[in-house]
Short mmCIF file of C-alpha atoms in Angstrom, two decimals:
data_model
loop_
_atom_site.label_atom_id
_atom_site.label_comp_id
_atom_site.label_asym_id
_atom_site.label_seq_id
_atom_site.Cartn_x
_atom_site.Cartn_y
_atom_site.Cartn_z
CA UNK A 3 118.16 104.96 76.75
CA UNK A 4 119.76 107.82 74.84
CA UNK A 5 117.69 110.95 74.36
CA UNK A 6 116.05 111.40 70.95
CA UNK A 7 117.58 114.02 68.69
CA UNK A 8 114.73 116.44 67.86
CA UNK A 9 116.47 117.35 64.60
CA UNK A 10 116.92 113.74 63.42
CA UNK A 11 115.43 112.74 60.06
CA UNK A 12 114.17 109.42 61.46
CA UNK A 13 112.16 108.46 64.51
CA UNK A 14 113.05 105.83 67.11
CA UNK A 15 112.00 103.04 64.71
CA UNK A 16 114.01 104.31 61.76
CA UNK A 17 111.00 105.76 59.90
CA UNK A 18 111.83 108.88 57.87
CA UNK A 19 110.09 111.79 59.60
CA UNK A 20 110.93 114.45 57.04
CA UNK A 21 107.90 116.19 55.48
CA UNK A 22 107.02 115.10 51.96
CA UNK A 23 106.36 117.13 48.87
CA UNK A 24 103.31 116.34 46.73
CA UNK A 25 105.32 113.75 44.81
CA UNK A 26 105.82 111.76 48.00
CA UNK A 27 109.53 112.60 48.23
CA UNK A 28 111.10 113.81 51.50
CA UNK A 29 111.75 117.55 51.49
CA UNK A 30 115.48 118.30 51.68
CA UNK A 31 115.99 121.38 53.84
CA UNK A 32 118.11 124.26 52.54
CA UNK A 33 119.12 127.53 54.17
CA UNK A 34 116.48 129.35 52.09
CA UNK A 35 113.84 126.85 53.20
CA UNK A 36 114.78 127.50 56.83
CA UNK A 37 113.88 131.14 56.27
CA UNK A 38 110.62 130.43 54.39
CA UNK A 39 109.46 126.86 53.84
CA UNK A 40 108.15 127.22 50.28
CA UNK A 41 111.68 127.55 48.86
CA UNK A 42 112.26 123.81 49.41
CA UNK A 43 109.12 122.69 47.58
CA UNK A 44 108.58 121.78 43.90
CA UNK A 45 107.75 124.67 41.59
CA UNK A 46 104.00 123.98 41.33
CA UNK A 47 103.59 123.60 45.10
CA UNK A 48 105.68 126.72 45.70
CA UNK A 49 103.45 128.68 43.32
CA UNK A 50 100.33 127.40 45.09
CA UNK A 51 101.57 128.45 48.53
CA UNK A 52 102.67 131.84 47.22
CA UNK A 53 99.10 132.50 46.13
CA UNK A 54 97.58 131.13 49.35
CA UNK A 55 99.95 133.20 51.50
CA UNK A 56 99.26 136.32 49.44
CA UNK A 57 95.51 136.10 49.94
CA UNK A 58 94.97 134.33 53.30
CA UNK A 59 97.91 135.68 55.27
CA UNK A 60 97.54 139.25 53.99
CA UNK A 61 93.80 139.37 54.66
CA UNK A 62 94.15 137.65 58.06
CA UNK A 63 96.92 139.95 59.27
CA UNK A 64 95.21 143.14 58.10
CA UNK A 65 91.89 141.97 59.50
CA UNK A 66 93.30 141.11 62.91
CA UNK A 67 95.20 144.39 63.02
CA UNK A 68 91.92 146.21 62.36
CA UNK A 69 89.96 144.03 64.79
CA UNK A 70 92.27 144.99 67.63
CA UNK A 71 92.24 148.59 66.47
CA UNK A 72 88.43 148.67 66.52
CA UNK A 73 88.32 146.70 69.78
CA UNK A 74 90.46 149.18 71.71
CA UNK A 75 89.26 152.44 70.18
CA UNK A 76 86.44 152.95 72.71
CA UNK A 77 88.96 153.30 75.54
CA UNK A 78 90.93 155.92 73.61
CA UNK A 79 87.71 157.72 72.67
CA UNK A 80 86.68 157.77 76.35
CA UNK A 81 89.89 159.60 77.24
CA UNK A 82 89.49 162.04 74.34
CA UNK A 83 86.08 163.58 74.93
CA UNK A 84 83.49 160.79 74.84
CA UNK A 85 83.28 160.80 78.63
CA UNK A 86 82.18 164.43 78.73
CA UNK A 87 79.90 164.41 75.67
CA UNK A 88 77.96 161.31 76.72
CA UNK A 89 78.15 162.07 80.48
CA UNK A 90 79.96 158.82 81.28
CA UNK A 91 80.79 159.77 84.86
CA UNK A 92 79.90 156.46 86.48
CA UNK A 93 80.77 152.88 85.51
CA UNK A 94 79.45 153.23 81.96
CA UNK A 95 82.79 152.46 80.32
CA UNK A 96 83.18 149.29 82.38
CA UNK A 97 79.60 148.32 81.50
CA UNK A 98 80.24 148.93 77.80
CA UNK A 99 83.35 146.75 77.97
CA UNK A 100 81.41 144.01 79.78
CA UNK A 101 78.64 144.14 77.18
CA UNK A 102 81.24 143.85 74.41
CA UNK A 103 82.67 140.81 76.22
CA UNK A 104 79.25 139.14 76.33
CA UNK A 105 78.89 139.48 72.56
CA UNK A 106 82.44 138.25 72.03
CA UNK A 107 81.97 135.17 74.20
CA UNK A 108 78.53 134.27 72.81
CA UNK A 109 79.55 134.38 69.15
CA UNK A 110 82.80 132.40 68.89
CA UNK A 111 81.69 128.77 68.91
CA UNK A 112 78.58 129.20 66.71
CA UNK A 113 80.62 131.23 64.22
CA UNK A 114 83.37 128.62 63.96
CA UNK A 115 80.89 125.77 63.56
CA UNK A 116 79.20 127.79 60.82
CA UNK A 117 82.49 127.66 58.89
CA UNK A 118 82.06 123.90 58.49
CA UNK A 119 78.80 124.46 56.62
CA UNK A 120 79.21 127.85 54.92
CA UNK A 121 82.40 128.79 53.10
CA UNK A 122 84.87 130.92 55.09
CA UNK A 123 84.98 133.10 51.98
CA UNK A 124 81.54 134.43 52.95
CA UNK A 125 81.53 134.11 56.74
CA UNK A 126 84.84 135.75 57.69
CA UNK A 127 84.58 138.85 55.46
CA UNK A 128 80.94 139.10 56.54
CA UNK A 129 82.04 139.31 60.17
CA UNK A 130 84.53 142.05 59.34
CA UNK A 131 81.93 143.94 57.31
CA UNK A 132 79.56 143.74 60.28
CA UNK A 133 81.96 145.14 62.84
CA UNK A 134 83.12 147.79 60.34
CA UNK A 135 79.56 149.07 59.84
CA UNK A 136 78.92 149.07 63.59
CA UNK A 137 82.20 150.86 64.26
CA UNK A 138 81.03 153.55 61.85
CA UNK A 139 77.65 153.68 63.62
CA UNK A 140 79.38 154.31 66.94
CA UNK A 141 80.51 157.76 65.78
CA UNK A 142 76.87 158.88 65.88
CA UNK A 143 75.88 157.61 69.34
CA UNK A 144 74.21 160.21 71.55
CA UNK A 145 73.52 158.23 74.72
CA UNK A 146 74.77 155.24 76.69
CA UNK A 147 72.02 152.92 75.42
CA UNK A 148 73.16 153.38 71.82
CA UNK A 149 76.78 152.90 72.88
CA UNK A 150 75.91 149.65 74.68
CA UNK A 151 74.02 148.30 71.65
CA UNK A 152 76.89 149.08 69.29
CA UNK A 153 79.49 147.56 71.60
CA UNK A 154 77.53 144.31 72.00
CA UNK A 155 77.13 143.91 68.25
CA UNK A 156 80.77 144.83 67.57
CA UNK A 157 81.81 142.11 70.04
CA UNK A 158 79.45 139.62 68.42
CA UNK A 159 80.83 140.21 64.91
CA UNK A 160 84.46 140.35 66.06
CA UNK A 161 84.13 137.11 68.03
CA UNK A 162 84.44 134.73 65.10
CA UNK A 163 87.43 136.31 63.38
CA UNK A 164 90.39 135.03 65.43
CA UNK A 165 89.27 131.40 65.84
CA UNK A 166 87.88 131.45 62.30
CA UNK A 167 91.23 132.38 60.79
CA UNK A 168 92.96 129.66 62.82
CA UNK A 169 90.42 127.17 61.48
CA UNK A 170 91.11 128.41 57.93
CA UNK A 171 94.88 128.11 58.44
CA UNK A 172 94.33 124.51 59.53
CA UNK A 173 92.31 123.97 56.36
CA UNK A 174 95.20 124.91 54.06
CA UNK A 175 98.59 124.41 55.68
CA UNK A 176 100.58 121.37 56.80
CA UNK A 177 102.62 121.01 59.97
CA UNK A 178 105.79 122.41 58.40
CA UNK A 179 103.92 125.61 57.47
CA UNK A 180 101.09 126.42 59.88
CA UNK A 181 103.11 127.55 62.91
CA UNK A 182 104.79 130.44 61.11
CA UNK A 183 101.55 131.65 59.54
CA UNK A 184 99.66 131.43 62.84
CA UNK A 185 102.40 133.44 64.56
CA UNK A 186 102.48 136.17 61.90
CA UNK A 187 98.69 136.45 62.11
CA UNK A 188 98.77 136.70 65.92
CA UNK A 189 101.53 139.30 66.05
CA UNK A 190 99.61 141.52 63.61
CA UNK A 191 96.97 141.99 66.32
CA UNK A 192 99.54 143.44 68.70
CA UNK A 193 100.31 146.14 66.16
CA UNK A 194 96.63 147.09 66.08
CA UNK A 195 96.56 147.60 69.84
CA UNK A 196 99.74 149.68 69.72
CA UNK A 197 98.54 151.79 66.79
CA UNK A 198 95.15 152.70 68.27
CA UNK A 199 96.57 155.31 70.64
CA UNK A 200 98.55 157.00 67.86
CA UNK A 201 95.48 157.05 65.59
CA UNK A 202 93.36 158.64 68.32
CA UNK A 203 96.00 161.28 68.96
CA UNK A 204 96.13 162.11 65.24
CA UNK A 205 92.33 162.28 64.95
CA UNK A 206 92.02 164.44 68.07
CA UNK A 207 94.76 166.86 67.06
CA UNK A 208 93.94 167.21 63.36
CA UNK A 209 90.22 166.52 62.90
CA UNK A 210 88.56 167.72 66.08
CA UNK A 211 85.78 170.13 65.07
CA UNK A 212 85.92 169.30 61.34
CA UNK A 213 82.34 169.15 59.99
CA UNK A 214 81.16 169.70 63.55
CA UNK A 215 82.47 166.34 64.82
CA UNK A 216 84.58 165.84 67.91
CA UNK A 217 87.96 164.19 67.57
CA UNK A 218 86.81 161.01 69.30
CA UNK A 219 83.97 160.62 66.79
CA UNK A 220 86.42 160.91 63.92
CA UNK A 221 88.35 157.99 65.40
CA UNK A 222 85.41 155.66 64.70
CA UNK A 223 84.93 157.11 61.22
CA UNK A 224 88.60 156.57 60.35
CA UNK A 225 88.54 153.02 61.74
CA UNK A 226 85.52 152.21 59.58
CA UNK A 227 87.06 153.79 56.48
CA UNK A 228 90.07 151.50 56.89
CA UNK A 229 88.06 148.39 57.82
CA UNK A 230 85.25 148.33 55.26
CA UNK A 231 87.36 148.11 52.05
CA UNK A 232 89.39 145.23 53.51
CA UNK A 233 86.17 143.41 54.40
CA UNK A 234 84.73 143.88 50.91
CA UNK A 235 87.98 142.70 49.32
CA UNK A 236 87.71 139.51 51.41
CA UNK A 237 84.56 138.47 49.53
CA UNK A 238 86.59 138.42 46.32
CA UNK A 239 89.97 137.12 47.46
CA UNK A 240 89.62 134.99 50.62
CA UNK A 241 89.33 131.29 49.71
CA UNK A 242 87.16 128.62 51.23
CA UNK A 243 88.43 125.27 52.46
CA UNK A 244 89.85 123.14 49.61
CA UNK A 245 88.39 119.95 51.09
CA UNK A 246 84.81 121.22 51.25
CA UNK A 247 84.40 124.32 49.07
CA UNK A 248 84.61 125.18 45.39
CA UNK A 249 87.81 126.32 43.75
CA UNK A 250 88.72 129.98 44.22
CA UNK A 251 88.90 132.00 41.02
CA UNK A 252 92.61 132.72 41.47
CA UNK A 253 93.53 129.01 41.56
CA UNK A 254 93.79 126.71 38.57
CA UNK A 255 92.04 123.37 38.67
CA UNK A 256 95.42 121.65 39.06
CA UNK A 257 96.34 123.91 41.99
CA UNK A 258 93.02 123.25 43.70
CA UNK A 259 93.57 119.51 43.34
CA UNK A 260 97.13 119.87 44.63
CA UNK A 261 95.83 121.72 47.70
CA UNK A 262 93.45 118.84 48.40
CA UNK A 263 96.16 116.22 47.93
CA UNK A 264 98.52 118.01 50.32
CA UNK A 265 95.90 117.94 53.07
CA UNK A 266 94.77 114.37 52.42
CA UNK A 267 98.37 113.23 52.63
CA UNK A 268 98.61 114.45 56.24
CA UNK A 269 95.21 113.08 57.24
CA UNK A 270 93.05 116.21 57.06
CA UNK A 271 89.38 115.64 56.38
CA UNK A 272 86.55 117.84 55.15
CA UNK A 273 83.12 118.37 56.64
CA UNK A 274 80.94 115.38 57.48
CA UNK A 275 77.23 115.29 58.43
CA UNK A 276 76.30 115.77 62.06
CA UNK A 277 74.95 112.66 63.75
CA UNK A 278 74.43 111.35 67.27
CA UNK A 279 77.50 109.20 66.74
CA UNK A 280 79.58 112.28 65.97
CA UNK A 281 78.16 114.17 68.95
CA UNK A 282 78.90 111.25 71.28
CA UNK A 283 82.37 110.93 69.81
CA UNK A 284 83.11 114.58 70.59
CA UNK A 285 81.55 114.45 74.06
CA UNK A 286 83.48 111.34 75.07
CA UNK A 287 86.80 112.35 73.51
CA UNK A 288 89.55 113.51 75.85
CA UNK A 289 90.40 116.10 73.20
CA UNK A 290 87.28 118.05 74.13
CA UNK A 291 88.31 118.53 77.73
CA UNK A 292 92.10 118.71 77.63
CA UNK A 293 93.00 120.61 74.45
CA UNK A 294 90.97 123.83 74.99
CA UNK A 295 92.16 124.03 78.59
CA UNK A 296 95.77 123.95 77.41
CA UNK A 297 95.16 127.24 75.61
CA UNK A 298 93.19 128.65 78.56
CA UNK A 299 96.08 127.95 80.94
CA UNK A 300 98.64 129.49 78.59
CA UNK A 301 96.49 132.55 77.87
CA UNK A 302 96.01 133.39 81.53
CA UNK A 303 99.47 132.39 82.68
CA UNK A 304 101.54 135.20 81.23
CA UNK A 305 102.23 138.34 83.29
CA UNK A 306 100.45 141.65 83.05
CA UNK A 307 103.52 143.84 82.85
CA UNK A 308 103.47 146.36 85.73
CA UNK A 309 106.15 148.72 84.38
CA UNK A 310 103.79 151.72 84.11
CA UNK A 311 102.64 151.35 87.71
CA UNK A 312 106.24 150.88 88.82
CA UNK A 313 107.39 154.07 87.09
CA UNK A 314 104.51 156.06 88.54
CA UNK A 315 105.30 154.82 92.04
CA UNK A 316 108.62 156.74 91.97
CA UNK A 317 106.75 160.06 92.08
CA UNK A 318 106.17 161.81 95.41
CA UNK A 319 102.65 162.08 96.81
CA UNK A 320 101.08 164.18 99.54
CA UNK A 321 102.00 161.51 102.07
CA UNK A 322 105.31 160.23 100.68
CA UNK A 323 108.44 161.89 99.21
CA UNK A 324 108.94 158.97 96.81
CA UNK A 325 110.98 155.81 97.30
CA UNK A 326 114.08 157.04 95.44
CA UNK A 327 114.77 160.76 96.01
CA UNK A 328 115.66 162.54 92.79
CA UNK A 329 114.17 159.91 90.49
CA UNK A 330 110.74 160.80 89.10
CA UNK A 331 108.80 160.28 85.89
CA UNK A 332 106.26 162.61 84.31
CA UNK A 333 102.96 161.44 82.85
CA UNK A 334 104.30 161.85 79.31
CA UNK A 335 107.41 159.87 80.21
CA UNK A 336 105.31 157.07 81.66
CA UNK A 337 102.93 156.94 78.70
CA UNK A 338 105.18 157.79 75.77
CA UNK A 339 108.88 158.66 76.07
CA UNK A 340 110.92 158.28 79.23
CA UNK A 341 114.01 160.22 80.19
CA UNK A 342 116.69 157.97 81.65
CA UNK A 343 119.45 160.47 82.31
CA UNK A 344 118.68 160.40 86.03
CA UNK A 345 119.50 156.71 85.99
CA UNK A 346 122.91 157.34 84.47
CA UNK A 347 122.35 155.25 81.32
CA UNK A 348 122.35 157.40 78.20
CA UNK A 349 121.65 161.06 77.95
CA UNK A 350 118.09 160.26 76.85
CA UNK A 351 116.41 156.92 76.36
CA UNK A 352 114.30 158.22 73.48
CA UNK A 353 112.08 155.21 72.88
CA UNK A 354 108.81 154.22 74.54
CA UNK A 355 109.59 152.01 77.53
CA UNK A 356 107.35 149.16 76.34
CA UNK A 357 109.05 149.16 72.91
CA UNK A 358 112.22 147.20 73.78
CA UNK A 359 110.11 144.56 75.54
CA UNK A 360 107.72 144.36 72.59
CA UNK A 361 110.59 144.08 70.12
CA UNK A 362 112.24 141.31 72.15
CA UNK A 363 108.94 139.46 72.47
CA UNK A 364 108.24 139.65 68.71
CA UNK A 365 111.68 138.32 67.82
CA UNK A 366 111.46 135.42 70.29
CA UNK A 367 107.89 134.54 69.21
CA UNK A 368 108.93 134.42 65.56
CA UNK A 369 111.92 132.27 66.51
CA UNK A 370 109.58 129.82 68.29
CA UNK A 371 107.44 129.44 65.17
CA UNK A 372 110.33 129.10 62.72
CA UNK A 373 112.05 126.47 64.88
CA UNK A 374 108.81 124.58 65.51
CA UNK A 375 107.90 124.33 61.82
CA UNK A 376 111.47 123.75 60.69
CA UNK A 377 114.20 121.94 62.65
CA UNK A 378 111.71 120.56 65.18
CA UNK A 379 109.60 118.96 62.39
CA UNK A 380 106.30 120.53 63.44
CA UNK A 381 106.62 119.73 67.13
CA UNK A 382 104.78 122.28 69.28
CA UNK A 383 105.36 120.92 72.80
CA UNK A 384 109.06 121.95 73.20
CA UNK A 385 108.09 125.62 72.96
CA UNK A 386 105.19 125.27 75.39
CA UNK A 387 107.62 123.82 77.93
CA UNK A 388 110.33 126.36 77.12
CA UNK A 389 108.00 129.33 77.37
CA UNK A 390 106.59 128.10 80.68
CA UNK A 391 110.04 127.59 82.20
CA UNK A 392 111.26 131.02 81.06
CA UNK A 393 108.13 132.68 82.47
CA UNK A 394 108.48 130.84 85.78
CA UNK A 395 112.10 132.00 86.15
CA UNK A 396 111.32 135.66 85.48
CA UNK A 397 108.15 135.61 87.61
CA UNK A 398 110.04 134.12 90.56
CA UNK A 399 112.81 136.74 90.29
CA UNK A 400 110.44 139.72 89.92
CA UNK A 401 108.15 138.50 92.70
CA UNK A 402 110.98 138.36 95.23
CA UNK A 403 113.15 141.27 94.06
CA UNK A 404 112.94 144.57 96.02
CA UNK A 405 111.19 147.19 93.88
CA UNK A 406 113.55 150.11 94.27
CA UNK A 407 117.02 148.59 94.29
CA UNK A 408 118.87 147.88 91.05
CA UNK A 409 116.58 150.03 88.93
CA UNK A 410 118.41 149.14 85.72
CA UNK A 411 117.92 145.47 86.51
CA UNK A 412 114.20 146.03 86.95
CA UNK A 413 113.94 147.65 83.53
CA UNK A 414 115.68 144.63 82.02
CA UNK A 415 113.42 142.20 83.88
CA UNK A 416 110.25 143.98 82.78
CA UNK A 417 111.48 144.04 79.19
CA UNK A 418 112.34 140.34 79.24
CA UNK A 419 109.50 138.88 81.31
CA UNK A 420 107.26 138.46 78.25
CA UNK A 421 109.68 136.39 76.14
CA UNK A 422 108.02 133.16 77.26
CA UNK A 423 104.58 134.16 75.94
CA UNK A 424 104.97 133.10 72.30
CA UNK A 425 103.50 129.59 72.41
CA UNK A 426 99.81 130.53 72.00
CA UNK A 427 99.54 130.31 68.18
CA UNK A 428 101.50 127.06 68.30
CA UNK A 429 98.98 125.62 70.76
CA UNK A 430 96.08 126.41 68.43
CA UNK A 431 98.11 124.96 65.55
CA UNK A 432 98.60 121.80 67.62
CA UNK A 433 94.84 121.55 68.22
CA UNK A 434 94.30 121.97 64.47
CA UNK A 435 96.72 119.09 63.84
CA UNK A 436 95.52 116.71 66.56
CA UNK A 437 91.89 117.07 65.42
CA UNK A 438 92.78 117.01 61.71
CA UNK A 439 90.48 114.12 60.83
CA UNK A 440 87.32 115.69 62.27
CA UNK A 441 86.64 119.14 60.86
CA UNK A 442 83.69 119.82 63.15
CA UNK A 443 85.68 118.89 66.26
CA UNK A 444 88.60 120.98 65.02
CA UNK A 445 86.40 124.05 64.54
CA UNK A 446 84.71 123.52 67.91
CA UNK A 447 87.86 123.06 69.99
CA UNK A 448 89.84 125.91 68.41
CA UNK A 449 86.93 128.25 69.21
CA UNK A 450 86.33 126.75 72.66
CA UNK A 451 89.96 127.28 73.67
CA UNK A 452 89.90 130.95 72.70
CA UNK A 453 86.41 131.46 74.12
CA UNK A 454 87.12 129.96 77.54
CA UNK A 455 90.46 131.75 77.70
CA UNK A 456 88.68 135.05 77.22
CA UNK A 457 86.11 134.25 79.94
CA UNK A 458 88.83 133.50 82.48
CA UNK A 459 90.84 136.51 81.32
CA UNK A 460 87.84 138.75 81.92
CA UNK A 461 87.33 137.50 85.49
CA UNK A 462 90.64 136.39 87.03
CA UNK A 463 92.53 139.73 86.91
CA UNK A 464 89.90 141.22 89.23
CA UNK A 465 91.23 138.90 91.92
CA UNK A 466 94.92 138.32 91.13
CA UNK A 467 95.98 141.48 89.25
CA UNK A 468 94.19 144.13 91.31
CA UNK A 469 95.18 147.70 90.54
CA UNK A 470 95.70 148.33 94.26
CA UNK A 471 98.33 145.56 94.36
CA UNK A 472 100.64 147.23 91.83
CA UNK A 473 103.53 147.70 91.40
CA UNK A 474 104.49 144.70 93.58
CA UNK A 475 101.52 142.60 92.37
CA UNK A 476 102.61 139.64 94.51
CA UNK A 477 99.34 137.77 93.95
CA UNK A 478 99.65 138.23 90.18
CA UNK A 479 103.19 136.87 90.02
CA UNK A 480 102.14 133.93 92.21
CA UNK A 481 99.27 133.29 89.75
CA UNK A 482 101.83 133.28 86.91
CA UNK A 483 103.98 130.74 88.76
CA UNK A 484 101.03 128.45 89.47
CA UNK A 485 99.56 128.53 85.95
CA UNK A 486 102.86 128.00 84.18
CA UNK A 487 103.65 125.06 86.45
CA UNK A 488 100.21 123.70 85.58
CA UNK A 489 100.93 124.34 81.88
CA UNK A 490 103.96 122.04 82.07
CA UNK A 491 101.93 119.30 83.76
CA UNK A 492 98.97 119.69 81.38
CA UNK A 493 101.19 119.48 78.30
CA UNK A 494 102.76 116.30 79.68
CA UNK A 495 99.31 114.76 80.24
CA UNK A 496 98.30 115.53 76.64
CA UNK A 497 101.51 113.95 75.33
CA UNK A 498 100.82 110.85 77.41
CA UNK A 499 97.25 110.60 76.11
CA UNK A 500 98.47 110.93 72.52
CA UNK A 501 101.04 108.20 73.12
CA UNK A 502 98.39 105.97 74.73
CA UNK A 503 96.11 106.38 71.71
CA UNK A 504 98.99 105.51 69.42
CA UNK A 505 99.67 102.30 71.33
CA UNK A 506 96.00 101.34 71.00
CA UNK A 507 96.10 102.10 67.27
CA UNK A 508 99.17 99.91 66.85
CA UNK A 509 97.49 97.07 68.69
CA UNK A 510 94.46 97.37 66.40
CA UNK A 511 96.72 97.46 63.34
CA UNK A 512 98.44 94.22 64.38
CA UNK A 513 95.08 92.49 64.74
CA UNK A 514 93.72 93.90 61.46
CA UNK A 515 96.41 95.30 59.10
CA UNK A 516 95.12 98.37 57.24
CA UNK A 517 94.58 98.30 53.47
CA UNK A 518 96.19 101.41 51.99
CA UNK A 519 98.12 104.23 53.57
CA UNK A 520 95.41 106.65 54.74
CA UNK A 521 95.73 107.42 58.43
CA UNK A 522 92.45 106.69 60.20
CA UNK A 523 92.90 109.17 62.99
CA UNK A 524 95.23 112.09 63.67
CA UNK A 525 96.20 110.49 66.99
CA UNK A 526 97.59 107.50 65.07
CA UNK A 527 100.31 109.71 63.63
CA UNK A 528 102.10 110.09 66.97
CA UNK A 529 104.67 107.28 67.25
CA UNK A 530 105.60 108.64 70.69
CA UNK A 531 104.55 111.52 72.90
CA UNK A 532 107.61 113.36 71.56
CA UNK A 533 106.55 113.23 67.91
CA UNK A 534 104.37 115.51 65.83
CA UNK A 535 101.74 115.02 63.12
CA UNK A 536 103.85 115.43 60.00
CA UNK A 537 103.97 113.51 56.76
CA UNK A 538 105.84 110.24 57.09
CA UNK A 539 107.80 108.68 54.24
CA UNK A 540 106.71 105.10 53.59
CA UNK A 541 109.77 104.28 51.49
#
């Protein structure tokens, strides 16, 4: 049998697989629509999505940027005077991080389930307001007990933001749109982590001693000043779910109805009452056990880049002259800018070493999302497979390559080894789509995937990415190989289970033909394990 063309307009049975506009007509792709999907839609639908993007995507990206900024600021503060002022000479920083993790793990699932009963318009900005206030409170801590209390509560309030936004994206966008938005949202968090160090440096250098406050205390004040206005704005501009909440003030009645029709056309459902039947359905569904673990495997299967440890290992010690005589790196070169003239490249490589790798990763991740939503018709699985294969190749090469030969090649490998990591937002989008007809299950499994991933991420590195194992980190690279191989197998199992459910649905349909065109279950929209839940033309 010939292989299916992933870009074909029809499936194996000749059914038109192109997404539909709200008039029920297949969307004809143009070059502008390949860049941003709304260009191919009718004027009223394009206007609707412009508004939704302006409010949801802007708030989500800024909020996640700030969440990661607030999440990492305690480590920067520790290195900038907190350690000495609060006498943190033992394991207090590790304890504070562990306490934050407890709050973060405890809060995710309850917070996401709350979104099915209380409008996201109130819950999500409320979470951001909470962690903003507590970030501000951290500037005034005078002892470890106060620090621990603030960190726990910050983790608790931050916990619901990431899965909550993914739930909200699944409540507004179809399969030709959600992947790009999920990716943009996710990448915004990386900027927050990168920016935290620069913000701390600025606060320490320019504000230390102002009004009697140390530079590290000003870091928390500045974070709060940035965070709180965004949180307050969310109460006014962030919408609820169109299938369960009232119309937002910035939408017309016609636009609100159009938003509902778009979702109903692809099988999305609003909230339904909890019952023992629903609970049993969730407990006995394979979705509950396979879908969250897909995200857990991906999240823990990408490498922890050892480039900093590798650069530091070039320097001589009291017992060793260094592996490559004449090649050394200073602390500032390792942490900020690295001279490369000793390697014979350019006179000066005047960019941070992580920057090329980050730039490459961002470009590839965006490419994944644009291809998945566009030419691949909302299919997520090709990019899970592709990312896993790429990561396996680089992990195998790095694991077996001598550390101090072909130094230029090592730089290239460390810059490129993260290009396979971009499938995470697409996995959560896939969960949103597969569970489209059960809002409570969708909220639960999106949160469970992120929650369990964080639990494993907090524990596993202590065994497989030990600091003492760097820069070789043989156990860590072996862990990457194993998990990415498992990711390929796990994705295949999920595709098989989706295909099996579709065959059962077809058998039921032959025995009792459906009246109308509403899809009874999201699984029924998979004509094969290679297809994706997109609108299907009935013409």
